[in-house]
Short mmCIF file of C-alpha atoms in Angstrom, two decimals:
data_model
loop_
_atom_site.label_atom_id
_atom_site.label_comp_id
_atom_site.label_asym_id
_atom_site.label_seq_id
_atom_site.Cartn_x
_atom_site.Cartn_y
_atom_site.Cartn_z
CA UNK A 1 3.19 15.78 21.95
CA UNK A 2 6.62 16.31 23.52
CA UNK A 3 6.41 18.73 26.70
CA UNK A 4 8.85 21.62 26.43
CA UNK A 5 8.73 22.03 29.94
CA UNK A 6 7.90 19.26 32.73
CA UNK A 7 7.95 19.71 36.43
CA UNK A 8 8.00 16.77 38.98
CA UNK A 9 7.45 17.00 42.36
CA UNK A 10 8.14 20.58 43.03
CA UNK A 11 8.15 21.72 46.19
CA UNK A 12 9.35 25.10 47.62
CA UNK A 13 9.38 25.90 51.54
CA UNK A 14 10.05 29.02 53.69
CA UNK A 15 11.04 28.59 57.26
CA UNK A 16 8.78 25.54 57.40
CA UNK A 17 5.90 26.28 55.17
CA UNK A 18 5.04 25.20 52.38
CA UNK A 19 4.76 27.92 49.72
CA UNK A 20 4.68 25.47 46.70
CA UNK A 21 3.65 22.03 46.24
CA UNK A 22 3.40 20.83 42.70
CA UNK A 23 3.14 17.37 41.75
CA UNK A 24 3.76 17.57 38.09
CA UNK A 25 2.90 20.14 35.38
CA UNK A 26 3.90 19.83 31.42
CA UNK A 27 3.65 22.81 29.43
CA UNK A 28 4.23 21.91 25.39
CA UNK A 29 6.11 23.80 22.67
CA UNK A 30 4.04 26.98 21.56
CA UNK A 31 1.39 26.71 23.77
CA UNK A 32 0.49 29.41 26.12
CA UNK A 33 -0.28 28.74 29.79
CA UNK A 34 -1.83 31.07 31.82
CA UNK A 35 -2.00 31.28 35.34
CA UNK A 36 -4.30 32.47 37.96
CA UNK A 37 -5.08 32.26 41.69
CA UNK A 38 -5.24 34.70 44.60
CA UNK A 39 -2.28 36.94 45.63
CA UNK A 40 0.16 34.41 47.52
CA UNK A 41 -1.15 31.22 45.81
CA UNK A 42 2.51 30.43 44.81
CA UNK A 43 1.86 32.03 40.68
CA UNK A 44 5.48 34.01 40.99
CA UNK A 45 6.86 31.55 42.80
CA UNK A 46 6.19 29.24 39.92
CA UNK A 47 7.39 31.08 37.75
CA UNK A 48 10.64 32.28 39.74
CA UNK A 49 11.16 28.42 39.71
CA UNK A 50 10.27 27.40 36.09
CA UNK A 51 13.11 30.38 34.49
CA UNK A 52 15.21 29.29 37.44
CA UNK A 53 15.73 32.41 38.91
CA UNK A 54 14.72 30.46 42.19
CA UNK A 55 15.80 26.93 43.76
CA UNK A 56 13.23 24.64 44.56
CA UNK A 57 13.52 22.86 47.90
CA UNK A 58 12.88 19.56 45.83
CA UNK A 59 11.72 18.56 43.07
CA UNK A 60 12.71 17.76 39.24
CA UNK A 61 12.55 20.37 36.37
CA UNK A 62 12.47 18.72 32.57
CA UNK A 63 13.59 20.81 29.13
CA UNK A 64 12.81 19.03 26.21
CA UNK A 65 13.16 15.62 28.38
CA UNK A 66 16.34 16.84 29.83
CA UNK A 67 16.59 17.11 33.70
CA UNK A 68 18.17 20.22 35.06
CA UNK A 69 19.89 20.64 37.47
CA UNK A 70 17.83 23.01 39.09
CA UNK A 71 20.65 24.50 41.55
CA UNK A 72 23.06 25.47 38.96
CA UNK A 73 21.43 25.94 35.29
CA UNK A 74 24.23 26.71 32.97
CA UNK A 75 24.24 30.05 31.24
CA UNK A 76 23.10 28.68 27.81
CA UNK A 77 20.59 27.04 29.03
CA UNK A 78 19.31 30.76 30.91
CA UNK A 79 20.02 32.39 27.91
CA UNK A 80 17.21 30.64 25.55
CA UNK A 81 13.98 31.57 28.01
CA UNK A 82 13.17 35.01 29.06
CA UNK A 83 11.49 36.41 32.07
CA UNK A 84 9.59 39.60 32.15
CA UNK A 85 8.43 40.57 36.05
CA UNK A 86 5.55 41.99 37.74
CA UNK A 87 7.28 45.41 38.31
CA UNK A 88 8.92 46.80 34.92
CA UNK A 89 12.42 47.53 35.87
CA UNK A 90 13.85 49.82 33.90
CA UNK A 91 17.74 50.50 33.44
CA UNK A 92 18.80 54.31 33.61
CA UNK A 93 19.64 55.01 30.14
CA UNK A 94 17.94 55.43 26.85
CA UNK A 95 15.25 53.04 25.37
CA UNK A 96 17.57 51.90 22.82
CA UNK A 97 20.02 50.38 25.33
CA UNK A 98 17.14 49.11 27.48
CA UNK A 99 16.18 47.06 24.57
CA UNK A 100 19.83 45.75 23.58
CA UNK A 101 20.19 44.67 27.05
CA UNK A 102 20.20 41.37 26.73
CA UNK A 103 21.66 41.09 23.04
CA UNK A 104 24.94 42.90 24.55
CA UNK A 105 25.35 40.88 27.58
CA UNK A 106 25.38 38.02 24.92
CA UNK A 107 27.89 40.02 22.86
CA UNK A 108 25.84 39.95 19.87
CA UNK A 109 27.46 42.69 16.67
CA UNK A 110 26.68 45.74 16.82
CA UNK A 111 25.18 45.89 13.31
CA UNK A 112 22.56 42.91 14.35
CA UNK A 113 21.91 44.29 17.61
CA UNK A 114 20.66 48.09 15.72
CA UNK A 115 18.75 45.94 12.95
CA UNK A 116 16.99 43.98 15.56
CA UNK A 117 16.17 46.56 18.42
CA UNK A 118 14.67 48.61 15.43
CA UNK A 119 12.81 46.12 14.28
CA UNK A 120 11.12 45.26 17.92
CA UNK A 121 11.00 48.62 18.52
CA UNK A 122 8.73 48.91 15.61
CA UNK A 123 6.66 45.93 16.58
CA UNK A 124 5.98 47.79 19.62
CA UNK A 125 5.44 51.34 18.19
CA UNK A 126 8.16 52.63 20.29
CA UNK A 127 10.42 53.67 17.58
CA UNK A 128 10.01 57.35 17.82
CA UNK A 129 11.29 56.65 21.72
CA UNK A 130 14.34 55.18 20.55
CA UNK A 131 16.58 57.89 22.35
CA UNK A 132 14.80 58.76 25.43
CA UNK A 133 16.03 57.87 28.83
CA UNK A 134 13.68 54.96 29.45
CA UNK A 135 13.09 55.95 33.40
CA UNK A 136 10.94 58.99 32.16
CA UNK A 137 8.42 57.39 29.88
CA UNK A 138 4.91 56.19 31.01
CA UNK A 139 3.92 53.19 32.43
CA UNK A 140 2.38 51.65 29.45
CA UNK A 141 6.02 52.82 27.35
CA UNK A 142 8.22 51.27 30.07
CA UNK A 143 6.17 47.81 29.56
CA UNK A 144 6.48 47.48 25.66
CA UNK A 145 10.32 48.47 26.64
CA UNK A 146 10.07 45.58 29.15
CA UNK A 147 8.59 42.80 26.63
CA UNK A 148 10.41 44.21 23.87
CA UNK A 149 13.83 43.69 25.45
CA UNK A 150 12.77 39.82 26.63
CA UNK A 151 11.33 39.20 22.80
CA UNK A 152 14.22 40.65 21.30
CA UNK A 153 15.92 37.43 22.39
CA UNK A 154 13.86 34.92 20.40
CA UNK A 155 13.40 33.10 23.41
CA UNK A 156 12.35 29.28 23.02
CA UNK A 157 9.84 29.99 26.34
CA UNK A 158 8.91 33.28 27.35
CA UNK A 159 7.73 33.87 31.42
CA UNK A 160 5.25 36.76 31.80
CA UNK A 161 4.47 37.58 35.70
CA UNK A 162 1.61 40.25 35.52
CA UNK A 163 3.01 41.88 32.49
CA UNK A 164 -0.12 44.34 31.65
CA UNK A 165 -1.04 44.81 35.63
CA UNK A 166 0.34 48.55 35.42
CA UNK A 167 -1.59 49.67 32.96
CA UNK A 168 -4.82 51.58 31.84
CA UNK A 169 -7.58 49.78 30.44
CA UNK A 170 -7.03 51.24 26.46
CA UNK A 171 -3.23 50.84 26.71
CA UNK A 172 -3.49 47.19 27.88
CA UNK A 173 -6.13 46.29 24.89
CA UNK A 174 -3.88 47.93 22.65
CA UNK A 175 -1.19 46.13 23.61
CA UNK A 176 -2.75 42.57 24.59
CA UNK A 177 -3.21 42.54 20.48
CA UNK A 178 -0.27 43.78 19.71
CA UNK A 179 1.43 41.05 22.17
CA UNK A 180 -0.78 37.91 20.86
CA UNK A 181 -0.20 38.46 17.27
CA UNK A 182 3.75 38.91 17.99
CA UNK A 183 4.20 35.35 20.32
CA UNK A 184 1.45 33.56 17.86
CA UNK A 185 3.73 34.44 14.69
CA UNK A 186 6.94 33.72 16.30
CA UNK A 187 5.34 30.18 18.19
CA UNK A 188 7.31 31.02 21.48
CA UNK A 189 5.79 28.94 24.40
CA UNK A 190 4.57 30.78 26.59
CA UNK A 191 3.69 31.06 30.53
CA UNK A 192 1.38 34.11 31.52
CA UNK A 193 0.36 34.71 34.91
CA UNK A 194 -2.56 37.25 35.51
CA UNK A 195 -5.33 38.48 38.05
CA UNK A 196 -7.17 39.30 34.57
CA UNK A 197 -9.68 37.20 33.44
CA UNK A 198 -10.24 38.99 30.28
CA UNK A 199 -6.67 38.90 29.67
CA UNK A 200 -6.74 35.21 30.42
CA UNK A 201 -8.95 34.19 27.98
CA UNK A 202 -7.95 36.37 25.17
CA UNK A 203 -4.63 35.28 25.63
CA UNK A 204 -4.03 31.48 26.88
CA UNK A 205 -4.96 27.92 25.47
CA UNK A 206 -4.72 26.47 28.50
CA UNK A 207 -5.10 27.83 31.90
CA UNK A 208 -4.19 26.62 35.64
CA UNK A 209 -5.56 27.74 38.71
CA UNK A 210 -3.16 28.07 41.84
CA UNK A 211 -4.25 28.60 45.41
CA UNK A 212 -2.27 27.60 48.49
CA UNK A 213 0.73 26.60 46.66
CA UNK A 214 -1.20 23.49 44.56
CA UNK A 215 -2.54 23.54 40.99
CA UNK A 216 -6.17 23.31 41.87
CA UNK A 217 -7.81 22.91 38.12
CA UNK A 218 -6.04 23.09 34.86
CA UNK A 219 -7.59 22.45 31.48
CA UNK A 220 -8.08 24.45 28.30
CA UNK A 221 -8.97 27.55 28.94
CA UNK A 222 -12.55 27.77 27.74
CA UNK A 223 -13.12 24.65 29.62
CA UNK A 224 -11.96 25.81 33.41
CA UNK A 225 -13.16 28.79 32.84
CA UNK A 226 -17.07 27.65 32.34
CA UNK A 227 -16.47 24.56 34.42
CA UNK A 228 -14.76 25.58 37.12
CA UNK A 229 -14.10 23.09 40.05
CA UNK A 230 -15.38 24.63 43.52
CA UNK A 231 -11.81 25.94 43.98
CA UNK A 232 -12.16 27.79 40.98
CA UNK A 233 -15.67 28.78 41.19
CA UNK A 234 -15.09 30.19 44.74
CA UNK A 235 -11.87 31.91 42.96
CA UNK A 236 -13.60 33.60 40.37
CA UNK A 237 -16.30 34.24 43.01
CA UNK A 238 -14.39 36.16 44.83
CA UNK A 239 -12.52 38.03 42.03
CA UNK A 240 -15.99 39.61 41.11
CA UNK A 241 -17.07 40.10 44.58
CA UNK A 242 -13.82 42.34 44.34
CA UNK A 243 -14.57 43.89 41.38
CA UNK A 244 -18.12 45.14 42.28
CA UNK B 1 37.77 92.60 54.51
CA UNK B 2 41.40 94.20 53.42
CA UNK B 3 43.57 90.97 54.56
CA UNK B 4 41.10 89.34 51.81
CA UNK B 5 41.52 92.00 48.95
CA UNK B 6 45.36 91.55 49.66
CA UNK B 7 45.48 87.74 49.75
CA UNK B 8 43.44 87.47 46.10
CA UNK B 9 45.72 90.21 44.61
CA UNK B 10 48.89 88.04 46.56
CA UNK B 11 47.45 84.81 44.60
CA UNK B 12 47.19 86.79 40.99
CA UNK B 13 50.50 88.31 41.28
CA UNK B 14 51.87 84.91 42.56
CA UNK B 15 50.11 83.06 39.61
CA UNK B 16 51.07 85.75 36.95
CA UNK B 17 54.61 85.86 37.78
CA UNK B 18 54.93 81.60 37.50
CA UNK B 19 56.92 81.15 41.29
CA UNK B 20 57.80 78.06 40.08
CA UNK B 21 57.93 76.67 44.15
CA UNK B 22 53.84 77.69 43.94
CA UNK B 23 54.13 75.67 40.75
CA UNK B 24 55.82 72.56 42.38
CA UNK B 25 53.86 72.75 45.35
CA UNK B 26 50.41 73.25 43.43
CA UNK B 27 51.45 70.29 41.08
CA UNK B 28 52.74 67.28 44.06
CA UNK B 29 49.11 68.54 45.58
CA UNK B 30 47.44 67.41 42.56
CA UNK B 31 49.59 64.49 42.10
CA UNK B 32 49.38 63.21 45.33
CA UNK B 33 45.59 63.88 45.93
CA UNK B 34 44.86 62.43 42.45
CA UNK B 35 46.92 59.62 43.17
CA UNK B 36 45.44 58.39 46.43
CA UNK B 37 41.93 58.93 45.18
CA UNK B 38 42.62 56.55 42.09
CA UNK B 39 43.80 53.98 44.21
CA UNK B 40 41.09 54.49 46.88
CA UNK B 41 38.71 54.27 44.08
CA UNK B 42 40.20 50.87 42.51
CA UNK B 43 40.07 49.63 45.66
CA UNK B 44 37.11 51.27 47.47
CA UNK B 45 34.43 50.38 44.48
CA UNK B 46 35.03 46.25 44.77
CA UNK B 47 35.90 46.41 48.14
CA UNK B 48 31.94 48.19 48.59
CA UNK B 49 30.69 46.07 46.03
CA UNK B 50 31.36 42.70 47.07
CA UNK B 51 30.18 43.95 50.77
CA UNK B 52 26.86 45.71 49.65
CA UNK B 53 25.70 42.11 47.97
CA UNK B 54 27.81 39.52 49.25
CA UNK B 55 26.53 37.97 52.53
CA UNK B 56 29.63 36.57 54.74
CA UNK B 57 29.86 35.30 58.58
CA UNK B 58 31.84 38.76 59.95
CA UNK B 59 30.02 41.29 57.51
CA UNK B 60 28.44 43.31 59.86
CA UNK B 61 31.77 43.48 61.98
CA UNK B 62 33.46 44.70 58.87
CA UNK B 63 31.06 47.18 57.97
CA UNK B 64 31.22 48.78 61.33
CA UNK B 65 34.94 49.42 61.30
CA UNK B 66 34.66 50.75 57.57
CA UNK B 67 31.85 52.73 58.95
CA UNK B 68 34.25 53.88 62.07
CA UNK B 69 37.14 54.45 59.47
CA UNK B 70 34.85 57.31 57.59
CA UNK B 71 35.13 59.43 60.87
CA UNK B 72 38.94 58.63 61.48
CA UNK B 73 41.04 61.35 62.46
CA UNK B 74 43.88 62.32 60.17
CA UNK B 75 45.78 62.49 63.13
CA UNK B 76 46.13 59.00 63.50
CA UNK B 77 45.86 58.00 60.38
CA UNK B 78 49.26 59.98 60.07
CA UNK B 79 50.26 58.22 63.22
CA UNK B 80 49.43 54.49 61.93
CA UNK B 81 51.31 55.57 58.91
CA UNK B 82 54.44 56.88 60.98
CA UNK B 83 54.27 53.70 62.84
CA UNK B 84 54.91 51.81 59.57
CA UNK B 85 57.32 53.69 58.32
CA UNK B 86 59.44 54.40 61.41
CA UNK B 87 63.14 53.24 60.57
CA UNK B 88 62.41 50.10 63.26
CA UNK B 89 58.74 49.85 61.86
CA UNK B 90 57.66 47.09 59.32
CA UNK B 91 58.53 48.65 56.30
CA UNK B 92 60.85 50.97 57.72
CA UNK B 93 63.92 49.60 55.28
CA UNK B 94 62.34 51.41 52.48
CA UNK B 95 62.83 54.64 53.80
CA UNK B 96 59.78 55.77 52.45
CA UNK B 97 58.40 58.23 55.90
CA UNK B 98 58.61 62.17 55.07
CA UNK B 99 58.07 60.88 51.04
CA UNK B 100 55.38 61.72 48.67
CA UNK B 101 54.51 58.28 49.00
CA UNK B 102 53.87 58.54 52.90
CA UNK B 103 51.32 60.88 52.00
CA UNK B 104 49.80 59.52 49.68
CA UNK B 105 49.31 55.72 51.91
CA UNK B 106 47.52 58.13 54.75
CA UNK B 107 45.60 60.29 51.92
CA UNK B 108 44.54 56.37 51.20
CA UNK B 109 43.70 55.21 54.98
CA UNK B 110 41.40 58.35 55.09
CA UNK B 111 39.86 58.46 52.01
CA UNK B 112 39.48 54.99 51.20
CA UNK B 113 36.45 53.98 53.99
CA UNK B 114 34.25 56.59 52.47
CA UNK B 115 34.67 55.35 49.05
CA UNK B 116 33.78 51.66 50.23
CA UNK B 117 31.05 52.31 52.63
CA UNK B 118 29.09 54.92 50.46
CA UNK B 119 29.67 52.17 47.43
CA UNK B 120 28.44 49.97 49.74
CA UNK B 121 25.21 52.19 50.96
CA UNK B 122 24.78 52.07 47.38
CA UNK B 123 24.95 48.76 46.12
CA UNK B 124 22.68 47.61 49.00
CA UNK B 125 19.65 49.82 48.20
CA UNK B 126 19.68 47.84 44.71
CA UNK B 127 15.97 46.48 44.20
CA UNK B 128 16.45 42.79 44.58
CA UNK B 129 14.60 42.40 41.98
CA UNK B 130 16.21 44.26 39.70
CA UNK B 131 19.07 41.15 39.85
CA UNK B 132 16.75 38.42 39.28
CA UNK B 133 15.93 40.62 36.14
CA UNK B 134 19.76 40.93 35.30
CA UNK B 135 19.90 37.66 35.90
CA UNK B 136 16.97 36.44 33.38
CA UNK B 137 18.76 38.42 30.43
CA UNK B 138 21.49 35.54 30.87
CA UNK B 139 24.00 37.83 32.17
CA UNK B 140 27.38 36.95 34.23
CA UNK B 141 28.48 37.94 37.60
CA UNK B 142 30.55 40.05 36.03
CA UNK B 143 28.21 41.62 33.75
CA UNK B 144 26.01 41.89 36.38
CA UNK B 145 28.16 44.23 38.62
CA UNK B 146 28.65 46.21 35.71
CA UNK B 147 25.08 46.79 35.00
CA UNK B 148 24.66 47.66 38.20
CA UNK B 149 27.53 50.03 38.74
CA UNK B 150 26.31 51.84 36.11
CA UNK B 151 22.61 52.00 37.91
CA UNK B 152 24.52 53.75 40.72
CA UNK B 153 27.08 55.86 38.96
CA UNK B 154 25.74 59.12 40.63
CA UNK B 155 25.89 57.44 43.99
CA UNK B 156 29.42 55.87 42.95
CA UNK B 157 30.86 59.39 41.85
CA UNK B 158 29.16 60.75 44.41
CA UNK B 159 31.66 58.54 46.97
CA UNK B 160 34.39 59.31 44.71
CA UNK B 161 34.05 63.17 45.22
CA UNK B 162 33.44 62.93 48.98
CA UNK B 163 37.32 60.94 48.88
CA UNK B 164 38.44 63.75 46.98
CA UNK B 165 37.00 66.54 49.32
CA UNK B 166 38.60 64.32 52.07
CA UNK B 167 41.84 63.96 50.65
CA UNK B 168 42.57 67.19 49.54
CA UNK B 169 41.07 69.16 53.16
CA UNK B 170 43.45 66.88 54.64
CA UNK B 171 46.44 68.54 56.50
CA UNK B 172 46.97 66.45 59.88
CA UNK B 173 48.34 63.29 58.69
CA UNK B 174 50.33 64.98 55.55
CA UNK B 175 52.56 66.95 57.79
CA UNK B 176 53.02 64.06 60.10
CA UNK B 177 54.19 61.75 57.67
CA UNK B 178 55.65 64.16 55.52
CA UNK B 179 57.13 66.66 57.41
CA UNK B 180 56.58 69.66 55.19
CA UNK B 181 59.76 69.43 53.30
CA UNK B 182 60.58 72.15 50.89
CA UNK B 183 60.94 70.88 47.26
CA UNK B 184 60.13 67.32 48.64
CA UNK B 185 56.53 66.96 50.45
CA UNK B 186 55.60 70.41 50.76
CA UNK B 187 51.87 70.44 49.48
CA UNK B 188 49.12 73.59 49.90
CA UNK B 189 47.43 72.26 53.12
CA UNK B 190 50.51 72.18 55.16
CA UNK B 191 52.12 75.32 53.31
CA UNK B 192 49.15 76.89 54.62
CA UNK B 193 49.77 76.04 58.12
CA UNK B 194 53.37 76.91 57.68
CA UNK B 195 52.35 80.67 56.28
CA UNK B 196 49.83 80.82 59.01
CA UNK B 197 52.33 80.56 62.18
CA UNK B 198 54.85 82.65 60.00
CA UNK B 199 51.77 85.42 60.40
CA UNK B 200 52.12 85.55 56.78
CA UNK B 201 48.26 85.87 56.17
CA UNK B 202 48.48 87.07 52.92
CA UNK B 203 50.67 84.31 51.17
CA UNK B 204 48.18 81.62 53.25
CA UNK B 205 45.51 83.01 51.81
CA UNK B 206 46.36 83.16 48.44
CA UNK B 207 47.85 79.76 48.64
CA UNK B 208 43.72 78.97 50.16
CA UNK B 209 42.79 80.36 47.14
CA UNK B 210 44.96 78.35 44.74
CA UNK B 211 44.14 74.92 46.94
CA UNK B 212 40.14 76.24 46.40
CA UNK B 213 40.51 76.28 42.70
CA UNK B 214 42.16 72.98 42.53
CA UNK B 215 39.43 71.57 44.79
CA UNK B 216 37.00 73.46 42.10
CA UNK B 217 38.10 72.02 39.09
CA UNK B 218 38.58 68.54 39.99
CA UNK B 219 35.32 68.47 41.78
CA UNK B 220 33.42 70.54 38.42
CA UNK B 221 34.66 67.67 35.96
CA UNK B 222 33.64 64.56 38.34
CA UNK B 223 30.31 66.30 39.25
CA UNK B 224 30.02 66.66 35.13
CA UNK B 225 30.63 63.01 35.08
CA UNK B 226 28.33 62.45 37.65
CA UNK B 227 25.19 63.93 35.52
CA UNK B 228 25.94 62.71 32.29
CA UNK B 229 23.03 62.06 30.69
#
C-alpha cells in the first residue's frame, strides 16, 4: 500500500544536539500510529515536524509520494491535516466560535459552517455548551472543544500530541470511545502520541517507540507491545516502576 | 468646601444656559483628543504588534526609546512639535503652529508610545504555542494577528484608554503649540490654567468638572468595550 506520509532522513538539532534522528518512517492512509517513549524522546518534536509546524534541520518529508518542501508548505497543503496539542488552547469566546475556528479562517458559508459545528458538536455531546465562553468549561469540555474544532475540518491526517493527558480517568474512557468510533467511520489517518499504554492499545494499529530522538521498535501494536525489544521492555519497565 | 459647592453650581448654570464658547471649547477638546487617540491607535496597535512578535537586529534599541517615550514630558513633546512648526522649521511653510492640528501631532507624540509599548507588552505574553495552534488551523499572517488581537482585546483597550487618559490630562504641550487662542485652540486643560492665574476658581472648576465628565464618558464606553462578553 501507498504511504500517506513518508519521512527520509529526518533530522532536527538544537545548538548542536541532536534532538531527532529519523531514518525513515511511512505511515499509510487510515491507519493510526501511535507513539510512545519517555518525556524528551523527540514524540512532539515528531509531530511538530510531520504537520510542519516545525523545520527539520534535514531531511525529506513525502505526501502521497510528493516531496515537500519542508521550509515553506503552502497553505493548502496545511489546510488538509490538523494538529491538536498537548495543552488545549482555548480561544476567549464561546464554544461555538472555538469550533468554527478553522472553517472561518478558510472562509467557509455561514450556513455550512452552523450545520457542521452542530453536527460535531453533537458527536461530542457538547451541544448544550454551544454558547458558553469556552475558557470557563472543564478540562475534559475544553478537549472535546479541542478535537472537535481539528475534526470539524475533515482532515486527510489528523496529529494528536497527548490529547486525553488532562483528563480524569471516566472522562478519558468516555471519550477514547467516543474518539475511535468517530476517526474509524470517517478513515482519517491518524498519528497519536501518548504516555498511556491503555490508550495505546485501544486506540493504534501500529505503534512506535521513541527514545533519544530514534525510533527504537515499531510494529503493530499487539506485537511491540508483547515483544518488546530491550529498549522497549526497559521503557515499559520503567513506566510501571512509575506507576506503582 | 464652599469654592467646590460654587464651582458645581458655576458648571450647571454654565451648562444650562448653552455659553456657546463652553460649547466650542468642550467640543475642539473632544475633537482633538478623539482625533489623536484614533490615529495613535491606527498606528500604535501595528506598530506594537509587529514589535511584540517580530524579531529584528535593533529591537531591543527600539523598544527602549518607545519605553522612554511613555514617560516623556509634555513639555517637550510641545517643544519638538514647536521646533517643527517654527516658521524656519521643516514644515514651517504650512503654517500649521498655534492650530488644532499642532495639538493634535503632540497629543500624538505623547500618547502614541503607550499605545505601542502596552500593545506590545501584550502581544509578547502570547503563549507560543497558542501560534503554532493558529497556525495548524491553516490560518494567514493576517488572520493570525487578528485572532490574536482579539485574544488581547482587554489588554489592547486597555492601552487605548491609558492614550486617552494621557491625551486628554495633557495641558503642557497644548498651550505650547497652541497658544490658547480664543475661538481657535482654546481647549479645557489650558482654559483651566488660564481661569486659574485669572483667580477665577470658580469658572476653573466648573470647567474641571466639564473636562471630568468628558474624561467619564469616553472612558465608560471603551471600558464597556473592553468587557464585552
Amino acid at each position: 500500500m501507498n504511504p500517506m506520509i513518508r519521512l527520509e532522513k529526518i533530522q532536527y538539532a538544537k545548538k548542536d544536539r541532536t534532538i531527532l534522528s529519523i531514518p525513515s518512517l511511512s505511515i499509510t492512509q487510515g491507519e493510526i500510529l501511535g507513539m510512545m517513549g519517555p518525556n524528551g524522546a523527540g514524540k512532539s518534536t515528531l509531530v511538530k515536524i510531520l504537520s510542519c509546524l516545525q523545520t527539520p534541520t534535514s531531511g525529506k518529508l513525502y505526501y502521497k509520494n510528493e516531496e515537500l518542501s519542508v521550509s515553506r508548505i503552502p497553505l493548502e497543503q496545511r489546510r488538509k491535516w490538523a494538529v491538536v496539542l498537548q495543552q488545549t488552547l482555548i480561544f476567549d469566546t464561546t464554544v461555538f466560535q472555538n469550533v468554527a475556528a478553522g472553517l472561518k479562517i478558510r472562509r467557509v458559508a455561514k450556513s455550512i459552517i452552523k450545520e457542521k459545528v452542530d453536527y460535531w458538536l453533537e458527536q461530542f455531546g457538547i451541544s448544550h455548551l454551544a454558547k458558553k465562553n469556552a475558557k470557563l468549561l472543564s478540562g475534559g469540555e475544553a478537549q472535546r472543544v479541542n478535537l472537535a474544532r481539528a475534526l470539524i475540518l475533515n482532515p486527510e491526517v489528523l496529529y494528536l500530541d497527548e490529547p486525553f493527558s488532562a483528563l480524569d480517568y471516566p472522562t478519558k474512557v468516555k471519550l477514547l470511545k467516543d474518539f475511535k468510533a468517530i476517526i474509524k467511520n470517517t478513515e482519517t489517518t491518524t498519528i497519536f502520541v501518548s504516555h498511556d499504554v491503555t490508550e495505546i492499545q485501544f486506540m493504534t494499529d501500529r505503534l512506535a517507540i521513541l527514545m533519544d530522538g530514534k525510533v527504537q521498535q515499531i510494529g503493530s501494536t499487539a506485537d511491540v507491545l508483547n515483544n518488546p525489544n530491550p529498549y522497549t521492555a526497559s521503557f515499559i519497565h520503567d513506566m510501571s516502576l512509575h506507576i506503582e | 468646601m464652599d469654592l467646590l459647592i460654587e464651582g458645581l453650581k458655576k458648571a450647571i448654570e454654565m451648562l444650562i444656559s448653552g455659553d456657546p464658547e463652553i460649547f466650542e471649547i468642550t467640543w475642539l477638546t473632544l475633537k482633538v483628543s478623539l482625533t489623536a487617540v484614533l490615529v495613535s491607535t491606527f498606528i500604535g496597535i501595528p506598530a506594537g504588534v509587529i514589535l511584540g512578535l517580530i524579531s529584528f537586529p535593533g529591537r531591543r534599541f527600539v523598544l527602549i526609546l518607545i519605553n522612554i517615550g511613555m514617560g516623556l514630558p509634555p513639555v517637550v513633546a510641545g517643544l519638538w512639535i514647536t521646533m517643527l512648526l517654527w516658521r524656519s522649521g521643516p514644515l514651517g511653510s504650512f503654517s500649521l503652529l498655534y492650530s488644532p492640528f499642532a495639538i493634535i501631532m503632540a497629543q500624538i507624540l505623547v500618547s502614541l508610545p503607550i499605545i505601542i509599548g502596552l500593545t506590545c507588552s501584550a502581544f509578547q505574553q502570547i503563549d507560543e504555542k497558542m501560534l503554532l495552534q493558529i497556525k495548524s488551523l491553516g490560518a494567514t499572517r493576517l488572520q493570525t494577528v487578528g485572532l490574536l488581537v482579539r485574544e488581547v482585546k482587554i489588554a489592547i483597550l486597555a492601552a487605548v484608554i491609558a492614550g486617552f487618559g494621557r491625551v486628554i490630562a495633557e495641558v503642557g504641550a497644548a498651550m505650547m503649540v497652541g497658544g490658547n487662542i480664543r475661538g481657535e485652540t482654546r481647549i479645557l486643560t489650558t482654559s483651566i490654567v488660564m481661569e486659574v492665574s485669572k483667580g477665577n476658581f470658580d469658572v476653573a472648576l466648573a470647567l474641571s468638572f466639564l473636562l471630568m465628565s468628558l474624561a467619564f464618558f469616553i472612558t465608560f464606553l471603551l471600558t464597556n468595550l473592553q468587557q464585552r462578553n
